[in-house]
Amino acid sequence: MNLFLIVILGVNSFLVILLYFIMRRKRKLFSERFGAVLAMSGTGIFSLNIGLVVHLLVKDEMSLLSVLSIMIGGLIGFLFGSLVKFQSILTGFTHGVVGGIMGTMLAAVILNPALCNLPSSYLLNISQNIMIFSVFGTILSVISMGLLCYSLRV
Amino acid sequence: MIVEYLGYILYGNLVLAGLTYLYLFNLRKLIGFQLGMNIANMAGGFFAIVTGVILIYQFPLKFVMITIVVTIVGMLAGALFGSLFDYQTVMTGYTNGLMMGIMAPMVGAAAKNSLVFLTFIELIFLISLTLLVLSAKHS
């Protein structure tokens, strides 16, 4: 299970770095508006996914991990926001922090279903839910990255 | 008690969103991209959240499946409303629908089948559709 989550985390970090360098090479082609949209949509899904996987990987120390995932989200937002104009840092930072908080919340609900008053039958298949959610998040981030790369030629 | 009527509420929401989409489709040449971005955000997000709350009230034992379905529904609703304008509004609506769709079943499961909460969410959805039509009319 740990190896699987580490692989998922590595894939997500690789996607973030790949998207950053693709966009950095072509940043002269953007308008300001596309910079804001890029900061918004790229940052949200990637920081949500990374926050989720980090929290599932290290199950204890909830408060420290939430601070860590919020900082990772803010950092990703800062990176994508600073590509075109400095105004879009505001958009990127906001969506990164919101995505980090939401990923922490989703991971806490998956690990402890009694938080949301879910029935106790969820306690039996927590590890299955962990795998389903991390794979689903990775599929979502691949789809988002594909849409963002496709928008360069529209 | 309210479980019997949840299907009708979902169907009513779908019909209302469809009517709003048809109304905006006729006016789409008159709307600029700023308003278009806000329309895509608002319609995708609130449609996802109301669908998520209704579905988790109906099927409380299938949290994982409902989260995936509602995320896809939110993505499609946001992208559909955004595709009235141009590609960047599609991206905006898609992202916001995704975020709200992941969040909605958690909120619905924490509300423990409360009727007041469902009424409140439904009111917010109706008010948002009204605001959307009004803002498109006066743009």
Short mmCIF file of C-alpha atoms in Angstrom, two decimals, chain B residues 3 7-10 14 22 24 33 57 62-63 67 72 78 82 84 92 112 115-116 124-125 128-129 138:
data_model
loop_
_atom_site.label_atom_id
_atom_site.label_comp_id
_atom_site.label_asym_id
_atom_site.label_seq_id
_atom_site.Cartn_x
_atom_site.Cartn_y
_atom_site.Cartn_z
CA VAL B 3 -36.79 9.90 0.44
CA GLY B 7 -36.20 11.69 -7.45
CA TYR B 8 -38.72 14.35 -8.38
CA ILE B 9 -36.50 17.08 -6.91
CA LEU B 10 -33.52 15.83 -8.94
CA LEU B 14 -32.34 18.96 -14.25
CA LEU B 22 -31.61 27.06 -23.56
CA LEU B 24 -28.63 31.46 -22.31
CA PHE B 33 -16.33 36.79 -21.34
CA TYR B 57 -29.51 11.31 0.78
CA LYS B 62 -22.49 4.10 -1.76
CA PHE B 63 -20.27 7.06 -0.84
CA THR B 67 -18.43 10.94 -5.21
CA ILE B 72 -18.23 13.79 -13.40
CA GLY B 78 -19.58 23.38 -15.80
CA GLY B 82 -18.84 27.28 -20.24
CA LEU B 84 -21.49 28.69 -24.64
CA THR B 92 -13.11 27.64 -15.53
CA LYS B 112 -27.82 13.37 8.41
CA LEU B 115 -34.93 18.41 5.63
CA VAL B 116 -33.96 21.98 6.53
CA ILE B 124 -29.67 28.60 -3.04
CA PHE B 125 -29.84 26.73 -6.35
CA SER B 128 -28.55 31.29 -8.31
CA LEU B 129 -30.50 30.34 -11.45
CA HIS B 138 -29.44 43.10 -18.21
#
